[in-house]
mmCIF file of N, CA and C in Angstrom:
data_model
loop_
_atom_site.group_PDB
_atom_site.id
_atom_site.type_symbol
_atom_site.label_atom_id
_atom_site.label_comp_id
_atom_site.label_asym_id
_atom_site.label_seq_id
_atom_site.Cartn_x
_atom_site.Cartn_y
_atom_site.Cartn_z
ATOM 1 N N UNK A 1 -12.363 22.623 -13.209
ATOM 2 C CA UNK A 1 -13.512 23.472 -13.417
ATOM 3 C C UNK A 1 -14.302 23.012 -14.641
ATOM 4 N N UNK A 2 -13.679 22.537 -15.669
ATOM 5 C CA UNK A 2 -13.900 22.268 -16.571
ATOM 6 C C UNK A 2 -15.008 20.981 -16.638
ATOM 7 N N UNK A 3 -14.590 20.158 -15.482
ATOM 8 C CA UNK A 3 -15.731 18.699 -15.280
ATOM 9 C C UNK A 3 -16.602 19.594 -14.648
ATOM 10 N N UNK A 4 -16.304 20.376 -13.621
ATOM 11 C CA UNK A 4 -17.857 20.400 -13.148
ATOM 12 C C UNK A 4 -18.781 21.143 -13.861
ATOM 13 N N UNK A 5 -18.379 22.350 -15.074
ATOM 14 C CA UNK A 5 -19.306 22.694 -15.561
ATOM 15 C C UNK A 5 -19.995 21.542 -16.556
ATOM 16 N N UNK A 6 -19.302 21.118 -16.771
ATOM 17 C CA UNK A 6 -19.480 19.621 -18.029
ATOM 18 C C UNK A 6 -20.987 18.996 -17.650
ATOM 19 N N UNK A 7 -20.325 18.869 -15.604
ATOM 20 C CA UNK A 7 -21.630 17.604 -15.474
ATOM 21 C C UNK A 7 -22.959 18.362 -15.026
ATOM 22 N N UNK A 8 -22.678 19.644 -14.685
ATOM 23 C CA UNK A 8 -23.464 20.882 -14.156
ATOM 24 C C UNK A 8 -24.808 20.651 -15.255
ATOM 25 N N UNK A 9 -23.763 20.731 -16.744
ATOM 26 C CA UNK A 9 -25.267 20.272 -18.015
ATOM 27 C C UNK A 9 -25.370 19.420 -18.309
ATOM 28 N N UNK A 10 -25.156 18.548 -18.078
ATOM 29 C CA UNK A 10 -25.412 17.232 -17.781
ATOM 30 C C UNK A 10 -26.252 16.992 -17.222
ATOM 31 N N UNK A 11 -26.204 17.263 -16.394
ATOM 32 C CA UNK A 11 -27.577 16.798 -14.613
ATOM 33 C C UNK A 11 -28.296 17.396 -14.811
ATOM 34 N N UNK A 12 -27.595 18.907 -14.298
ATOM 35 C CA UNK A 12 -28.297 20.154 -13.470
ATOM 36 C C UNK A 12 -28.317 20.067 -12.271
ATOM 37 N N UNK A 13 -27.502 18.839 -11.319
ATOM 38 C CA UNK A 13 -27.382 18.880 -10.082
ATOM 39 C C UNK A 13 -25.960 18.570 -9.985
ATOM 40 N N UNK A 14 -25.172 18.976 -8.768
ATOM 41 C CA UNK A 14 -24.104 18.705 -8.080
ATOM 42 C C UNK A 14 -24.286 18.498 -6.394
ATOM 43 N N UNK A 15 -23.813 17.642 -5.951
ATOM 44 C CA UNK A 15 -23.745 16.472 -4.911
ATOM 45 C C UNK A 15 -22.137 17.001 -4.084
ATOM 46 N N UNK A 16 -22.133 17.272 -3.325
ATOM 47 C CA UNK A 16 -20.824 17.956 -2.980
ATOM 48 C C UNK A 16 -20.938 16.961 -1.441
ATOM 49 N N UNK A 17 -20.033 16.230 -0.822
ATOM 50 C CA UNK A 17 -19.945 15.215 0.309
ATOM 51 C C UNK A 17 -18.536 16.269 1.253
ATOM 52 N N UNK A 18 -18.549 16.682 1.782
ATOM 53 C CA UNK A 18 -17.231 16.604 3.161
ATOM 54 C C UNK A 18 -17.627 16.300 4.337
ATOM 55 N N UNK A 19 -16.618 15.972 4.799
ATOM 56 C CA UNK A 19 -16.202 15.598 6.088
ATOM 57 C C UNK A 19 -15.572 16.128 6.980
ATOM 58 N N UNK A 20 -15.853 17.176 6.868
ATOM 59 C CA UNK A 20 -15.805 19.077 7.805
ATOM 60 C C UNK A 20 -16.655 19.921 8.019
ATOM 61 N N UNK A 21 -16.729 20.580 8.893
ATOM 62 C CA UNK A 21 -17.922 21.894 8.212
ATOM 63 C C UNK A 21 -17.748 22.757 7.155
ATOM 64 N N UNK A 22 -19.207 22.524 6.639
ATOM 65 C CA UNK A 22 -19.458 23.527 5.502
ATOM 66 C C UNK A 22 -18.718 24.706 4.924
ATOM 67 N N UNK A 23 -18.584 25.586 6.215
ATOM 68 C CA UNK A 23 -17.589 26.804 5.432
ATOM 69 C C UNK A 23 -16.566 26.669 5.319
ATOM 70 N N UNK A 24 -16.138 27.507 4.388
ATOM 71 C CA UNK A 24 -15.130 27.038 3.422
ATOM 72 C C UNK A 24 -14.680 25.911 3.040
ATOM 73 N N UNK A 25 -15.187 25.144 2.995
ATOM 74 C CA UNK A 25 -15.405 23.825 2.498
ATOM 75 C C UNK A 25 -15.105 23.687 0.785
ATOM 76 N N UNK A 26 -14.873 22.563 0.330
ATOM 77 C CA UNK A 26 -14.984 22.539 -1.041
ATOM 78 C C UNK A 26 -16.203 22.819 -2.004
ATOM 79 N N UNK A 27 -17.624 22.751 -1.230
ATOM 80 C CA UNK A 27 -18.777 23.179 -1.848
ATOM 81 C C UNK A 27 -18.978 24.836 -2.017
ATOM 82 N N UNK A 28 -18.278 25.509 -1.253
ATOM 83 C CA UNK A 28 -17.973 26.854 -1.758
ATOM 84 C C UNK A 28 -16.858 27.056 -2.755
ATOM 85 N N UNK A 29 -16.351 25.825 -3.051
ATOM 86 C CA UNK A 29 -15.432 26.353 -4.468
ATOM 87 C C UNK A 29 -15.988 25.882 -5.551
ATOM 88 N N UNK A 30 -16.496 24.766 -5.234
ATOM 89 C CA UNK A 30 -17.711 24.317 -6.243
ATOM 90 C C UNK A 30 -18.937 25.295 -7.080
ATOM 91 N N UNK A 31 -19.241 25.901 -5.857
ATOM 92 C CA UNK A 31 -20.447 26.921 -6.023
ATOM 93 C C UNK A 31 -20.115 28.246 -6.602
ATOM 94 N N UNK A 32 -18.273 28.990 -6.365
ATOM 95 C CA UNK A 32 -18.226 29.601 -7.010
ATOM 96 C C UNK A 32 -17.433 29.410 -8.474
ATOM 97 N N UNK A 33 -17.137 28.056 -8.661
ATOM 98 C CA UNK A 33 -16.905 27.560 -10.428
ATOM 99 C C UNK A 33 -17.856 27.446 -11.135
ATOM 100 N N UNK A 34 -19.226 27.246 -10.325
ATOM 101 C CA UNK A 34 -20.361 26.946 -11.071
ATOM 102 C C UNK A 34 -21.344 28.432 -11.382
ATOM 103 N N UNK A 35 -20.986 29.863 -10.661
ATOM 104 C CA UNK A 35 -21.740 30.460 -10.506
ATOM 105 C C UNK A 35 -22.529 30.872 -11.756
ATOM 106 N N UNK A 36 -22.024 30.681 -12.567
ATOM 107 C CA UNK A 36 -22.741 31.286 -14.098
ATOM 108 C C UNK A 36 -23.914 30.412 -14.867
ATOM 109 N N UNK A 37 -23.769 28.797 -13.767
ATOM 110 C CA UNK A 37 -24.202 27.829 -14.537
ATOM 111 C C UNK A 37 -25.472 27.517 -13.873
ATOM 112 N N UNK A 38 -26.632 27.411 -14.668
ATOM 113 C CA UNK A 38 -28.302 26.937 -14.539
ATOM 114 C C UNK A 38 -28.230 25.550 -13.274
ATOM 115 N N UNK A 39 -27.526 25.592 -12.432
ATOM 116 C CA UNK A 39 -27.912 24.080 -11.487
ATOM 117 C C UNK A 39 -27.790 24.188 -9.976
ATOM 118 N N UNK A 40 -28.192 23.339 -9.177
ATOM 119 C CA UNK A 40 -28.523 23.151 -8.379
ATOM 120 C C UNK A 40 -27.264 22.117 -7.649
ATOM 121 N N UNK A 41 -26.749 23.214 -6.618
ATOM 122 C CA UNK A 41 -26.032 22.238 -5.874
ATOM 123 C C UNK A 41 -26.329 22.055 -4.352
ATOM 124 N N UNK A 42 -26.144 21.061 -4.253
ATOM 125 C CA UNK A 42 -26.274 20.150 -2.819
ATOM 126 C C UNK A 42 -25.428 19.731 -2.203
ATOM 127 N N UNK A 43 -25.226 20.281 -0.693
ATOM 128 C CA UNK A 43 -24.279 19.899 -0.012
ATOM 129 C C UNK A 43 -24.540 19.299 1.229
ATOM 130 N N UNK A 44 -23.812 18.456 1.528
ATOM 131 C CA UNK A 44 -23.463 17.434 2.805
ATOM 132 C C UNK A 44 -22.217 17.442 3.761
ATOM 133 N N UNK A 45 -22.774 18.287 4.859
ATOM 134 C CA UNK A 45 -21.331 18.234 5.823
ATOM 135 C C UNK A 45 -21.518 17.993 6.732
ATOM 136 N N UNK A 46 -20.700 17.999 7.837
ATOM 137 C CA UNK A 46 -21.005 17.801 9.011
ATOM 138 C C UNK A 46 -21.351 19.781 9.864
ATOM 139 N N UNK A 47 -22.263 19.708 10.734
ATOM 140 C CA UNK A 47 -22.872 20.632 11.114
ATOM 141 C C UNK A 47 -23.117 20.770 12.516
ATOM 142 N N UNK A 48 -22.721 20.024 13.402
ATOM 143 C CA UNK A 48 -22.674 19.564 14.849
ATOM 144 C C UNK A 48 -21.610 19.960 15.008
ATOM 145 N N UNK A 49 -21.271 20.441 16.635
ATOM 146 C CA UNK A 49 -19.913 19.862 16.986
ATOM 147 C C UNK A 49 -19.689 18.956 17.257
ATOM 148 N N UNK A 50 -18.352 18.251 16.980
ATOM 149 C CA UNK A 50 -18.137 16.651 17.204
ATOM 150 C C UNK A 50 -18.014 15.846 18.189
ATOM 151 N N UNK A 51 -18.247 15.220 18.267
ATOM 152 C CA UNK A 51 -18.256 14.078 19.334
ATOM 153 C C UNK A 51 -17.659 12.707 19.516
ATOM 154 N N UNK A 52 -17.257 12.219 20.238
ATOM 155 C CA UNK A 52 -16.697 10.772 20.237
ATOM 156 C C UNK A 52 -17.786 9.592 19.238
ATOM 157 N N UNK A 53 -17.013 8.487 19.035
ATOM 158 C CA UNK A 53 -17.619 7.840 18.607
ATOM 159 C C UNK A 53 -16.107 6.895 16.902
ATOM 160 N N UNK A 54 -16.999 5.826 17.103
ATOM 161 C CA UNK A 54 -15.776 5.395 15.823
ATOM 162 C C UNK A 54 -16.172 6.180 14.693
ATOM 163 N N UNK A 55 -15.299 5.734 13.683
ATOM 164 C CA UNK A 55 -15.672 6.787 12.557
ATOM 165 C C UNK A 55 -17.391 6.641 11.745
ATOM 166 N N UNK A 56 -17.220 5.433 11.455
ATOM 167 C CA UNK A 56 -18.699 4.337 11.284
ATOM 168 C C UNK A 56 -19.744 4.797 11.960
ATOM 169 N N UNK A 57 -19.757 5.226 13.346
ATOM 170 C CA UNK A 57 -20.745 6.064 14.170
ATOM 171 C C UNK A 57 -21.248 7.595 13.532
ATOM 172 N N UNK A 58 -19.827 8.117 13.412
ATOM 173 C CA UNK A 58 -20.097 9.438 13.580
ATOM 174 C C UNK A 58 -20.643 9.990 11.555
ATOM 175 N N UNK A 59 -19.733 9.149 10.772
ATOM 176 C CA UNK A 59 -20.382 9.534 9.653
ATOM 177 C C UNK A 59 -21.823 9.283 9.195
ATOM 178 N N UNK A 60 -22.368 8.158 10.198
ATOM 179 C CA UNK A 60 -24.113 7.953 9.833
ATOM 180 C C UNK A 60 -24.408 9.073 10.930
ATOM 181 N N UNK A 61 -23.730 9.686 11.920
ATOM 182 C CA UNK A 61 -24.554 10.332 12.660
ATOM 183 C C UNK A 61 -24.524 11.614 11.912
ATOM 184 N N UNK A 62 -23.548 12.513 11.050
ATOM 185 C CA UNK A 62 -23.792 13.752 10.535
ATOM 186 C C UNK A 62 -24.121 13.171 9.007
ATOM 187 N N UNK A 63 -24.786 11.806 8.187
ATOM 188 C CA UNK A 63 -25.373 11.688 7.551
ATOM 189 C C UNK A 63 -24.433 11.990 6.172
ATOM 190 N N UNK A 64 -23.198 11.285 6.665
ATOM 191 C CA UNK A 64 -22.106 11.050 5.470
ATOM 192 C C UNK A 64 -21.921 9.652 5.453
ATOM 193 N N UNK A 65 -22.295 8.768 6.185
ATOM 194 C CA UNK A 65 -22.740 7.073 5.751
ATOM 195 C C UNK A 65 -23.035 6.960 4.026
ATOM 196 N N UNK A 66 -22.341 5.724 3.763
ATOM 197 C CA UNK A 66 -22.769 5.643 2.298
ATOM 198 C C UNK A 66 -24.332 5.001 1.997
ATOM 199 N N UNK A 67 -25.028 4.829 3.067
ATOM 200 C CA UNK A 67 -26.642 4.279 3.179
ATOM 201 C C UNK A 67 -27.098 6.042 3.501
ATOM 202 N N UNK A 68 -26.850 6.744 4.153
ATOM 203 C CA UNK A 68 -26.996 7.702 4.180
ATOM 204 C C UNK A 68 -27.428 8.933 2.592
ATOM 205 N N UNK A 69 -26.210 8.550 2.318
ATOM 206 C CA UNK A 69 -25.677 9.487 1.240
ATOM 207 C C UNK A 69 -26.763 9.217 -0.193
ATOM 208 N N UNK A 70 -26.866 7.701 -0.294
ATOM 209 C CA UNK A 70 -27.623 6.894 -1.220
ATOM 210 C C UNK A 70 -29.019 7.187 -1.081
ATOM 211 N N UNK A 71 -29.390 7.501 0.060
ATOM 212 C CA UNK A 71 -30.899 7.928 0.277
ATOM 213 C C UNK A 71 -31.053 9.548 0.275
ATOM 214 N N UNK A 72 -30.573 10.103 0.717
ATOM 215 C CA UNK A 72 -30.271 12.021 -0.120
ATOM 216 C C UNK A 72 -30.685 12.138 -1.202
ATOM 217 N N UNK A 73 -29.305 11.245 -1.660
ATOM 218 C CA UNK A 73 -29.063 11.290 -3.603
ATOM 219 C C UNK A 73 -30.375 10.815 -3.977
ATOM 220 N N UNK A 74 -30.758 9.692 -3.549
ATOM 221 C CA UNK A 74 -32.260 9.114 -4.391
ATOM 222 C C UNK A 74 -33.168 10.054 -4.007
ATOM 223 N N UNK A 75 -33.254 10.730 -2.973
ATOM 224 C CA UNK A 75 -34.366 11.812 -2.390
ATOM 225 C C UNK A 75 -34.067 13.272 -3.469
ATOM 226 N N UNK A 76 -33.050 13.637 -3.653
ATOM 227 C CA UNK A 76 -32.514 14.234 -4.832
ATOM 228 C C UNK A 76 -33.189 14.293 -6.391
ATOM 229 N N UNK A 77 -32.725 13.205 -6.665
ATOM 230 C CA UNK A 77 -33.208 12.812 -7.785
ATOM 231 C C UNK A 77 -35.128 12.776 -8.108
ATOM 232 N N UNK A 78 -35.270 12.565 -7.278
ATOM 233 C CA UNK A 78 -36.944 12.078 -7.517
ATOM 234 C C UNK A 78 -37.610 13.414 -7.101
ATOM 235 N N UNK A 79 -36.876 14.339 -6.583
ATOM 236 C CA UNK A 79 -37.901 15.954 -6.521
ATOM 237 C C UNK A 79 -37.108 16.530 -7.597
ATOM 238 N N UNK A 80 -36.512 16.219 -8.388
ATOM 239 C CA UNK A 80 -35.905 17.040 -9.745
ATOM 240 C C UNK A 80 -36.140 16.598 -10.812
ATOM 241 N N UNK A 81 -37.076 15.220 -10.293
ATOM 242 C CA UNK A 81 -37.388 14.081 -12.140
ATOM 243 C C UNK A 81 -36.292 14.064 -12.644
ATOM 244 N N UNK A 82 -35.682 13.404 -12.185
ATOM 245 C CA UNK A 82 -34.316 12.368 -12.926
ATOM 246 C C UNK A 82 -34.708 11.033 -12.539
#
């Protein structure tokens, strides 16, 4: 708890990635360690039901690809001026 409030003022953003659906997910434990704290968190899960496919397929298809993820984050960054 202690890092994420750390980087919480640090940033002011948190980046939360799984590879499940959203609820109850780790971005809801995130969100409630952070609740007291001034920032903005962002989450990435999968939100479909799943489908065949190799893994390589399916993580660019719910947009957990690391080309994926890298273009969020930079899309992130540049509407928050960082």
């Amino acid at each position: 708890k202690e890092t994420l409030i750390k980087c919480a003022k640090e940033t002011g953003i948190i980046y939360v990635v799984e590879d499940q659906y959203a609820e109850g997910g780790i971005a809801d434990s995130v969100s409630a360690a952070l609740r007291l704290e001034n920032c903005k968190i962002y989450q990435r899960a999968v939100t479909e039901v799943p489908r065949s496919g190799t893994p390589e397929e399916l993580y660019d298809l719910f947009g957990l690809s690391a080309s994926k993820q890298y273009d969020e984050v930079r899309n992130i960054l540049k509407e928050n001026n960082k």
